[in-house]
Short mmCIF file of C-alpha atoms in Angstrom, two decimals:
data_model
loop_
_atom_site.label_atom_id
_atom_site.label_comp_id
_atom_site.label_asym_id
_atom_site.label_seq_id
_atom_site.Cartn_x
_atom_site.Cartn_y
_atom_site.Cartn_z
CA MET A 13 8.66 75.43 44.28
CA ILE A 14 9.55 71.79 44.82
CA SER A 15 9.13 70.72 48.45
CA MET A 16 11.65 68.93 50.64
CA ARG A 17 9.40 65.89 50.63
CA GLN A 18 9.46 65.81 46.84
CA LEU A 19 13.25 66.18 46.80
CA PHE A 20 13.50 63.36 49.35
CA LEU A 21 11.36 61.02 47.26
CA GLN A 22 12.86 61.93 43.88
CA HIS A 23 16.57 62.06 44.62
CA GLN A 24 17.37 60.36 47.94
CA ALA A 25 17.82 56.59 47.89
CA GLN A 26 14.97 54.85 49.71
CA THR A 27 15.18 51.74 51.86
CA SER A 28 11.45 50.96 51.94
CA ASP A 29 8.24 51.86 50.17
CA PHE A 30 6.82 53.39 53.34
CA PRO A 31 9.25 55.86 54.96
CA LEU A 32 7.92 57.75 57.98
CA MET A 33 8.17 61.03 56.05
CA ILE A 34 8.49 63.14 59.20
CA GLU A 35 10.16 66.40 58.23
CA VAL A 36 12.24 67.58 61.17
CA GLU A 37 13.34 71.20 61.31
CA ARG A 38 15.17 71.09 64.62
CA ALA A 39 15.66 68.93 67.71
CA GLU A 40 16.43 69.70 71.34
CA GLY A 41 16.71 67.39 74.34
CA VAL A 42 14.06 64.68 74.01
CA TYR A 43 11.99 66.58 71.43
CA MET A 44 12.01 66.92 67.65
CA PHE A 45 10.12 69.72 65.92
CA GLY A 46 8.55 69.56 62.46
CA SER A 47 8.44 72.20 59.75
CA GLN A 48 4.80 72.98 60.56
CA GLY A 49 5.33 73.34 64.29
CA GLU A 50 4.73 69.69 65.16
CA ARG A 51 6.42 68.40 68.33
CA TYR A 52 7.49 64.80 68.77
CA LEU A 53 8.78 63.25 72.00
CA ASP A 54 11.56 60.97 70.80
CA LEU A 55 11.40 57.57 72.53
CA ILE A 56 13.97 55.86 70.30
CA SER A 57 16.91 58.32 70.34
CA GLY A 58 17.67 57.81 66.65
CA ILE A 59 17.87 54.05 67.43
CA GLY A 60 20.01 54.36 70.53
CA VAL A 61 22.17 57.27 69.37
CA SER A 62 21.08 60.34 71.33
CA ASN A 63 21.75 58.98 74.82
CA VAL A 64 22.49 62.50 76.10
CA GLY A 65 19.60 63.99 74.14
CA HIS A 66 19.52 65.96 70.91
CA ARG A 67 22.06 68.77 70.67
CA HIS A 68 23.32 68.58 74.23
CA PRO A 69 24.98 71.96 74.89
CA ARG A 70 28.24 70.38 76.01
CA VAL A 71 28.45 68.27 72.83
CA VAL A 72 27.58 71.23 70.62
CA GLN A 73 30.26 73.34 72.30
CA ALA A 74 32.88 70.60 71.85
CA ILE A 75 32.02 70.38 68.13
CA HIS A 76 32.25 74.17 67.80
CA ASP A 77 35.58 74.30 69.59
CA GLN A 78 37.09 71.57 67.41
CA LEU A 79 35.82 73.21 64.21
CA GLY A 80 37.87 76.25 65.20
CA LYS A 81 41.05 74.13 65.22
CA TYR A 82 40.94 71.58 62.38
CA MET A 83 38.83 68.89 60.75
CA HIS A 84 40.21 66.03 58.64
CA LEU A 85 43.99 65.94 58.38
CA MET A 86 45.21 62.46 57.46
CA VAL A 87 44.09 58.84 57.41
CA TYR A 88 43.54 57.36 60.86
CA GLY A 89 46.58 56.32 62.87
CA GLU A 90 49.28 58.46 61.21
CA PHE A 91 49.12 61.85 62.93
CA VAL A 92 48.95 62.47 66.66
CA GLN A 93 45.59 64.18 67.08
CA ALA A 94 44.48 65.25 70.56
CA PRO A 95 40.74 64.47 70.05
CA GLN A 96 41.57 60.87 69.10
CA ALA A 97 44.13 60.25 71.84
CA GLN A 98 42.02 61.86 74.56
CA LEU A 99 38.92 59.92 73.52
CA ALA A 100 40.84 56.62 73.44
CA GLN A 101 42.12 57.30 76.97
CA ALA A 102 38.62 58.18 78.20
CA LEU A 103 37.15 55.01 76.70
CA CYS A 104 39.82 52.83 78.28
CA SER A 105 39.21 54.47 81.65
CA THR A 106 35.67 53.03 81.63
CA LEU A 107 36.94 49.49 80.96
CA PRO A 108 38.85 46.64 82.60
CA GLN A 109 42.61 47.20 82.44
CA ARG A 110 43.10 44.54 79.76
CA LEU A 111 40.94 46.41 77.22
CA ASN A 112 43.47 49.15 76.59
CA ASN A 113 43.67 49.72 72.81
CA VAL A 114 41.07 51.55 70.71
CA TYR A 115 40.59 51.55 66.95
CA LEU A 116 38.31 54.46 66.00
CA LEU A 117 35.96 54.24 63.02
CA ASN A 118 32.84 55.86 61.57
CA SER A 119 30.05 53.49 62.56
CA GLY A 120 28.99 50.31 64.29
CA THR A 121 29.05 48.14 61.20
CA GLU A 122 32.65 49.26 60.53
CA ALA A 123 33.53 48.26 64.08
CA VAL A 124 32.09 44.81 63.38
CA GLU A 125 34.07 44.50 60.14
CA GLY A 126 37.32 45.49 61.85
CA ALA A 127 36.76 43.14 64.77
CA LEU A 128 36.04 40.15 62.52
CA LYS A 129 39.22 40.81 60.54
CA LEU A 130 41.23 41.19 63.73
CA ALA A 131 39.92 37.92 65.18
CA LYS A 132 40.80 35.94 62.06
CA ARG A 133 44.23 37.57 61.77
CA TYR A 134 45.11 37.09 65.45
CA THR A 135 43.92 33.49 65.79
CA GLY A 136 44.81 32.27 62.30
CA ARG A 137 41.37 30.62 62.20
CA THR A 138 38.46 31.18 59.83
CA GLU A 139 35.21 30.12 61.52
CA LEU A 140 32.96 32.85 62.92
CA ILE A 141 29.99 32.13 65.18
CA SER A 142 27.08 34.42 65.95
CA CYS A 143 23.57 34.07 67.31
CA ARG A 144 20.24 33.65 65.60
CA ASN A 145 18.22 36.86 65.46
CA ALA A 146 21.41 38.87 65.97
CA TYR A 147 21.90 42.20 64.25
CA HIS A 148 25.46 43.42 63.66
CA GLY A 149 25.12 45.72 60.62
CA SER A 150 24.49 45.68 56.89
CA THR A 151 27.87 45.56 55.14
CA GLN A 152 28.88 42.21 53.75
CA GLY A 153 30.95 40.90 56.65
CA ALA A 154 28.54 42.22 59.25
CA LEU A 155 25.59 40.88 57.27
CA SER A 156 27.26 37.48 57.21
CA VAL A 157 27.07 37.24 61.00
CA ASN A 158 23.56 38.63 61.20
CA GLY A 159 21.14 36.02 62.45
CA SER A 160 18.17 36.44 60.09
CA GLU A 161 18.17 34.76 56.69
CA SER A 162 15.38 37.04 55.47
CA PHE A 163 17.85 39.94 55.49
CA LYS A 164 20.67 37.93 53.88
CA HIS A 165 19.33 35.65 51.17
CA ALA A 166 19.21 38.31 48.44
CA PHE A 167 22.89 39.15 48.92
CA ARG A 168 24.53 35.74 49.00
CA PRO A 169 27.24 34.56 48.68
CA LEU A 170 28.49 36.20 51.85
CA LEU A 171 31.43 35.24 54.10
CA PRO A 172 32.02 31.50 54.24
CA ASP A 173 32.55 29.50 57.42
CA VAL A 174 29.90 31.26 59.52
CA ARG A 175 27.79 29.28 61.99
CA HIS A 176 24.80 30.45 64.04
CA ILE A 177 23.84 29.29 67.52
CA ARG A 178 20.85 30.08 69.71
CA TYR A 179 21.18 32.93 72.19
CA ASN A 180 20.70 31.87 75.82
CA GLN A 181 21.00 28.15 74.92
CA THR A 182 24.10 26.78 76.64
CA GLU A 183 23.83 23.43 74.87
CA ASP A 184 24.70 25.19 71.60
CA LEU A 185 28.06 26.28 72.98
CA ALA A 186 29.46 22.88 72.02
CA HIS A 187 29.54 24.17 68.43
CA ILE A 188 32.39 26.51 69.44
CA THR A 189 35.57 24.55 68.70
CA ARG A 190 39.28 24.98 68.01
CA ARG A 191 38.32 25.97 64.44
CA THR A 192 36.50 29.03 65.78
CA ALA A 193 38.26 32.37 65.43
CA ALA A 194 35.61 34.30 67.34
CA VAL A 195 32.10 34.31 68.70
CA ILE A 196 30.34 37.64 68.20
CA VAL A 197 27.33 38.25 70.41
CA GLU A 198 25.24 41.19 71.54
CA THR A 199 25.50 41.50 75.30
CA VAL A 200 21.77 42.26 75.19
CA GLN A 201 20.10 41.29 71.92
CA GLY A 202 18.57 44.42 70.42
CA GLU A 203 16.72 43.75 67.20
CA ALA A 204 15.49 40.42 68.60
CA GLY A 205 13.33 42.54 70.91
CA VAL A 206 15.58 43.16 73.94
CA ARG A 207 16.62 39.67 75.01
CA VAL A 208 18.70 39.65 78.20
CA PRO A 209 21.23 36.90 78.97
CA GLU A 210 19.84 34.31 81.40
CA ASN A 211 21.22 31.62 83.70
CA ASP A 212 24.83 32.84 83.45
CA TYR A 213 24.75 32.29 79.69
CA LEU A 214 27.48 34.83 79.00
CA LEU A 215 29.74 33.32 81.68
CA ALA A 216 29.31 29.90 80.10
CA LEU A 217 30.09 31.42 76.70
CA ARG A 218 33.22 33.07 78.12
CA ARG A 219 34.40 29.77 79.60
CA ARG A 220 33.82 27.90 76.34
CA CYS A 221 35.76 30.48 74.33
CA ASP A 222 38.64 30.27 76.80
CA ALA A 223 38.63 26.46 76.62
CA VAL A 224 39.05 26.36 72.83
CA GLY A 225 41.08 29.55 72.30
CA ALA A 226 38.35 31.47 70.48
CA LEU A 227 38.00 35.24 70.96
CA LEU A 228 34.80 36.63 72.44
CA ILE A 229 33.51 39.77 70.71
CA LEU A 230 30.79 41.63 72.62
CA ASP A 231 28.65 43.94 70.50
CA GLU A 232 27.59 46.87 72.67
CA ILE A 233 26.70 49.13 69.78
CA GLN A 234 23.17 49.53 71.15
CA SER A 235 23.70 48.66 74.81
CA GLY A 236 26.77 50.75 75.60
CA PHE A 237 27.18 54.28 76.97
CA GLY A 238 24.81 53.94 79.90
CA ARG A 239 21.79 52.60 78.05
CA THR A 240 21.32 49.58 80.31
CA GLY A 241 22.09 51.20 83.66
CA THR A 242 25.85 50.62 83.68
CA PHE A 243 28.30 52.26 81.30
CA TRP A 244 28.74 48.91 79.54
CA ALA A 245 26.09 46.22 79.76
CA PHE A 246 28.67 43.45 80.28
CA GLU A 247 29.48 44.93 83.70
CA GLN A 248 26.20 43.41 84.94
CA PHE A 249 27.07 39.85 83.93
CA GLY A 250 30.47 39.16 85.44
CA LEU A 251 32.70 38.77 82.39
CA GLU A 252 35.06 40.64 80.08
CA PRO A 253 35.26 40.37 76.29
CA ASP A 254 38.38 40.03 74.19
CA ILE A 255 37.07 42.64 71.76
CA LEU A 256 34.38 45.22 72.53
CA LEU A 257 32.31 47.04 69.90
CA CYS A 258 30.69 50.44 70.37
CA ALA A 259 29.05 53.19 68.29
CA LYS A 260 25.52 54.74 68.31
CA GLY A 261 25.32 56.44 71.74
CA MET A 262 29.06 57.07 71.59
CA GLY A 263 29.00 60.29 69.57
CA GLY A 264 26.22 62.39 71.07
CA GLY A 265 24.66 62.48 67.60
CA MET A 266 27.88 62.50 65.55
CA PRO A 267 28.96 59.45 63.49
CA ILE A 268 31.62 57.39 65.23
CA GLY A 269 32.36 53.80 66.22
CA ALA A 270 35.21 51.76 67.66
CA PHE A 271 36.47 48.31 68.49
CA ILE A 272 38.55 47.93 71.61
CA ALA A 273 40.95 45.10 72.44
CA PRO A 274 44.13 44.34 74.39
CA GLN A 275 47.20 45.88 72.80
CA GLU A 276 48.74 42.49 72.07
CA ILE A 277 45.68 41.46 70.04
CA MET A 278 45.37 44.77 68.20
CA ALA A 279 49.06 44.56 67.27
CA ALA A 280 48.18 41.82 64.77
CA PHE A 281 47.26 44.59 62.31
CA LYS A 282 50.83 45.94 62.27
CA ASN A 283 52.45 43.31 60.07
CA ASP A 284 51.87 40.57 57.53
CA PRO A 285 50.49 42.73 56.06
CA ILE A 286 51.49 46.13 57.35
CA LEU A 287 48.49 48.47 57.66
CA GLY A 288 46.18 45.52 58.22
CA HIS A 289 43.16 47.75 58.68
CA LEU A 290 42.71 51.23 57.22
CA THR A 291 40.16 54.03 57.40
CA THR A 292 40.23 57.52 55.94
CA PHE A 293 37.61 59.23 58.07
CA GLY A 294 37.58 56.94 61.12
CA GLY A 295 38.33 58.89 64.27
CA HIS A 296 37.28 62.15 62.66
CA PRO A 297 38.43 64.85 65.09
CA VAL A 298 35.02 66.55 65.26
CA SER A 299 33.28 63.26 66.04
CA CYS A 300 35.97 62.42 68.60
CA ALA A 301 35.50 65.76 70.34
CA ALA A 302 31.75 65.13 70.46
CA SER A 303 32.30 61.63 71.81
CA LEU A 304 34.62 62.81 74.57
CA ALA A 305 32.03 65.42 75.57
CA THR A 306 29.38 62.68 75.57
CA ILE A 307 31.39 60.51 77.97
CA GLN A 308 32.01 63.49 80.24
CA THR A 309 28.31 64.41 80.17
CA ILE A 310 27.20 60.89 81.08
CA GLN A 311 29.69 60.76 83.94
CA GLU A 312 29.46 64.29 85.33
CA GLU A 313 25.66 64.59 85.05
CA ASN A 314 25.40 61.14 86.63
CA LEU A 315 22.91 60.04 83.96
CA ILE A 316 23.39 56.33 84.61
CA ALA A 317 22.16 56.65 88.20
CA GLY A 318 18.64 57.45 87.02
CA VAL A 319 18.28 54.70 84.43
CA ALA A 320 16.81 51.98 86.65
CA HIS A 321 14.23 54.31 88.21
CA LYS A 322 13.17 55.71 84.84
CA ALA A 323 12.81 52.21 83.38
CA ALA A 324 10.73 51.16 86.37
CA LEU A 325 8.46 54.17 85.86
CA PHE A 326 7.85 53.20 82.23
CA LYS A 327 6.93 49.68 83.35
CA GLU A 328 4.67 51.00 86.10
CA LEU A 329 2.78 53.35 83.78
CA LEU A 330 2.55 51.25 80.60
CA VAL A 331 -0.14 48.88 81.80
CA HIS A 332 -2.84 47.95 79.29
CA PRO A 333 -4.54 44.71 78.20
CA ARG A 334 -2.97 45.12 74.74
CA ILE A 335 0.55 45.16 76.21
CA ARG A 336 1.48 41.54 76.90
CA GLN A 337 4.81 42.16 78.62
CA ILE A 338 7.67 44.62 78.85
CA ARG A 339 11.24 43.32 78.56
CA ASN A 340 14.12 45.55 79.45
CA CYS A 341 17.69 46.02 80.48
CA GLY A 342 17.70 49.56 81.81
CA LEU A 343 16.30 51.98 79.23
CA MET A 344 16.67 49.43 76.46
CA MET A 345 13.04 48.32 76.44
CA ALA A 346 10.50 46.34 74.40
CA ALA A 347 6.72 46.44 74.97
CA GLU A 348 5.17 43.37 73.37
CA PHE A 349 1.79 43.47 71.59
CA GLU A 350 -0.37 40.77 70.05
CA SER A 351 0.84 41.26 66.49
CA PHE A 352 2.62 43.59 64.11
CA ALA A 353 -0.72 44.84 62.80
CA VAL A 354 -1.83 45.89 66.28
CA LEU A 355 1.54 47.44 67.09
CA LYS A 356 1.86 49.31 63.79
CA ALA A 357 -1.52 50.94 64.29
CA VAL A 358 -0.45 52.08 67.77
CA ILE A 359 2.89 53.40 66.51
CA ASP A 360 1.23 55.36 63.70
CA ARG A 361 -1.35 56.84 66.08
CA ALA A 362 1.33 57.69 68.66
CA ILE A 363 3.30 59.61 66.03
CA LEU A 364 0.18 61.60 65.15
CA ASN A 365 -0.26 62.29 68.87
CA GLY A 366 3.35 63.43 69.28
CA VAL A 367 5.40 60.41 70.41
CA LEU A 368 7.91 58.66 68.15
CA THR A 369 8.35 54.93 68.71
CA ASP A 370 9.33 52.02 66.48
CA TRP A 371 9.47 48.22 66.27
CA PHE A 372 12.38 45.77 66.04
CA LEU A 373 13.73 44.16 62.88
CA PHE A 374 13.41 40.60 64.19
CA CYS A 375 10.56 41.16 66.65
CA ASP A 376 7.92 43.17 64.86
CA ASN A 377 5.23 42.78 67.52
CA SER A 378 7.24 44.71 70.13
CA MET A 379 7.52 48.48 70.56
CA ARG A 380 11.02 49.93 70.93
CA ILE A 381 11.42 52.27 73.89
CA ALA A 382 14.93 53.73 74.22
CA PRO A 383 14.65 57.42 75.08
CA PRO A 384 17.54 59.75 75.82
CA LEU A 385 18.91 59.06 79.29
CA THR A 386 18.14 62.71 80.05
CA ILE A 387 14.37 62.14 79.88
CA THR A 388 12.58 63.43 82.98
CA GLU A 389 9.85 61.76 85.02
CA GLU A 390 7.39 64.35 83.72
CA GLN A 391 8.33 63.52 80.13
CA ILE A 392 8.01 59.79 80.83
CA ARG A 393 4.51 60.36 82.17
CA GLU A 394 3.64 62.45 79.11
CA ALA A 395 4.97 59.76 76.75
CA CYS A 396 3.16 56.91 78.50
CA GLN A 397 -0.10 58.84 78.60
CA ILE A 398 0.12 59.39 74.85
CA ILE A 399 0.95 55.73 74.15
CA LEU A 400 -1.99 54.53 76.26
CA ARG A 401 -4.32 57.04 74.57
CA SER A 402 -3.04 55.87 71.18
CA ILE A 403 -3.80 52.25 72.09
CA GLU A 404 -7.35 53.22 73.06
CA GLU A 405 -7.84 55.18 69.86
CA THR A 406 -6.77 52.22 67.74
CA VAL A 407 -9.07 49.87 69.68
CA LYS A 408 -12.05 52.13 68.95
CA ARG A 409 -11.42 52.27 65.20
#
């Protein structure tokens, strides 16, 4: 009989020549379990998705309850559906009063696409500005504002009139002018290896956008939903965006994304042309029910309160000559090694020893650490012990 691995390799589209090939049979909390009884402690949460852990009972129950009522009914924005309306209200309740209108979608990259369209339509301008080493998704518009040419060159031509500036470099803000429709920036740069804004950079960016009438789009697709120690990372830096992007940790494991803006900005999609942005499956009621349960879980289990302590424990325990530094904003963490070769050997050994980690697209010498916010101190100690043992085992080889 043909195995699942053979089916995977023969019929499922591949994105690299070296997939991890871990066959997962089930997952629970911070653990994933293989078909042969293997157990993996998940330190990356599906790349920032499982903030409340795998299959949180409250999320599973919400999915089950919604399945008993209805699934897809109609394209987004036509029918009044309780899961969508309740989720939109819950999202707005976590935000400054001005951010009061939610457009629900299927993913983070779709949120980027919608926000870029909205910015150009609302301002009547064409120029888009993003940061070097930024990651905003892989569809053509999102790829256009990604900050790494190595990921883009094979797919050009992409969107015209896109400029890139350096993150954390205030002198580059002069490139934002009255031609600029929007600046899109990750509140905390993810795939660059967890780069945190410094020296009031985001405040200076906010002031420059205000001065020239450009919209500020904050991408919190990785950093939102409690990951950094506040519900939204921007809360720590004293500013508000014009458009906010979220996804990943939003759905408790279900696919969902959104862009959020003031009602007067979002209204630009209503005319000239009518139906300025459309989605068939965006705001799927099952995903919305899961997302609402995720928000309630984060809030009612007070998961954010433990983020700083848990991050500090990782930093206290992960001390080794091979680890050069650890950068973090809450439980969005990067442990830097000498090189990709050294890191890859450690990652491979850690997987064999039962801990799943990863590297970053634009910082391949740094280990990604972004566990579920539900991880316990005991599990952190277990994970760190395995990582340190894996480092020692690679040194001895």
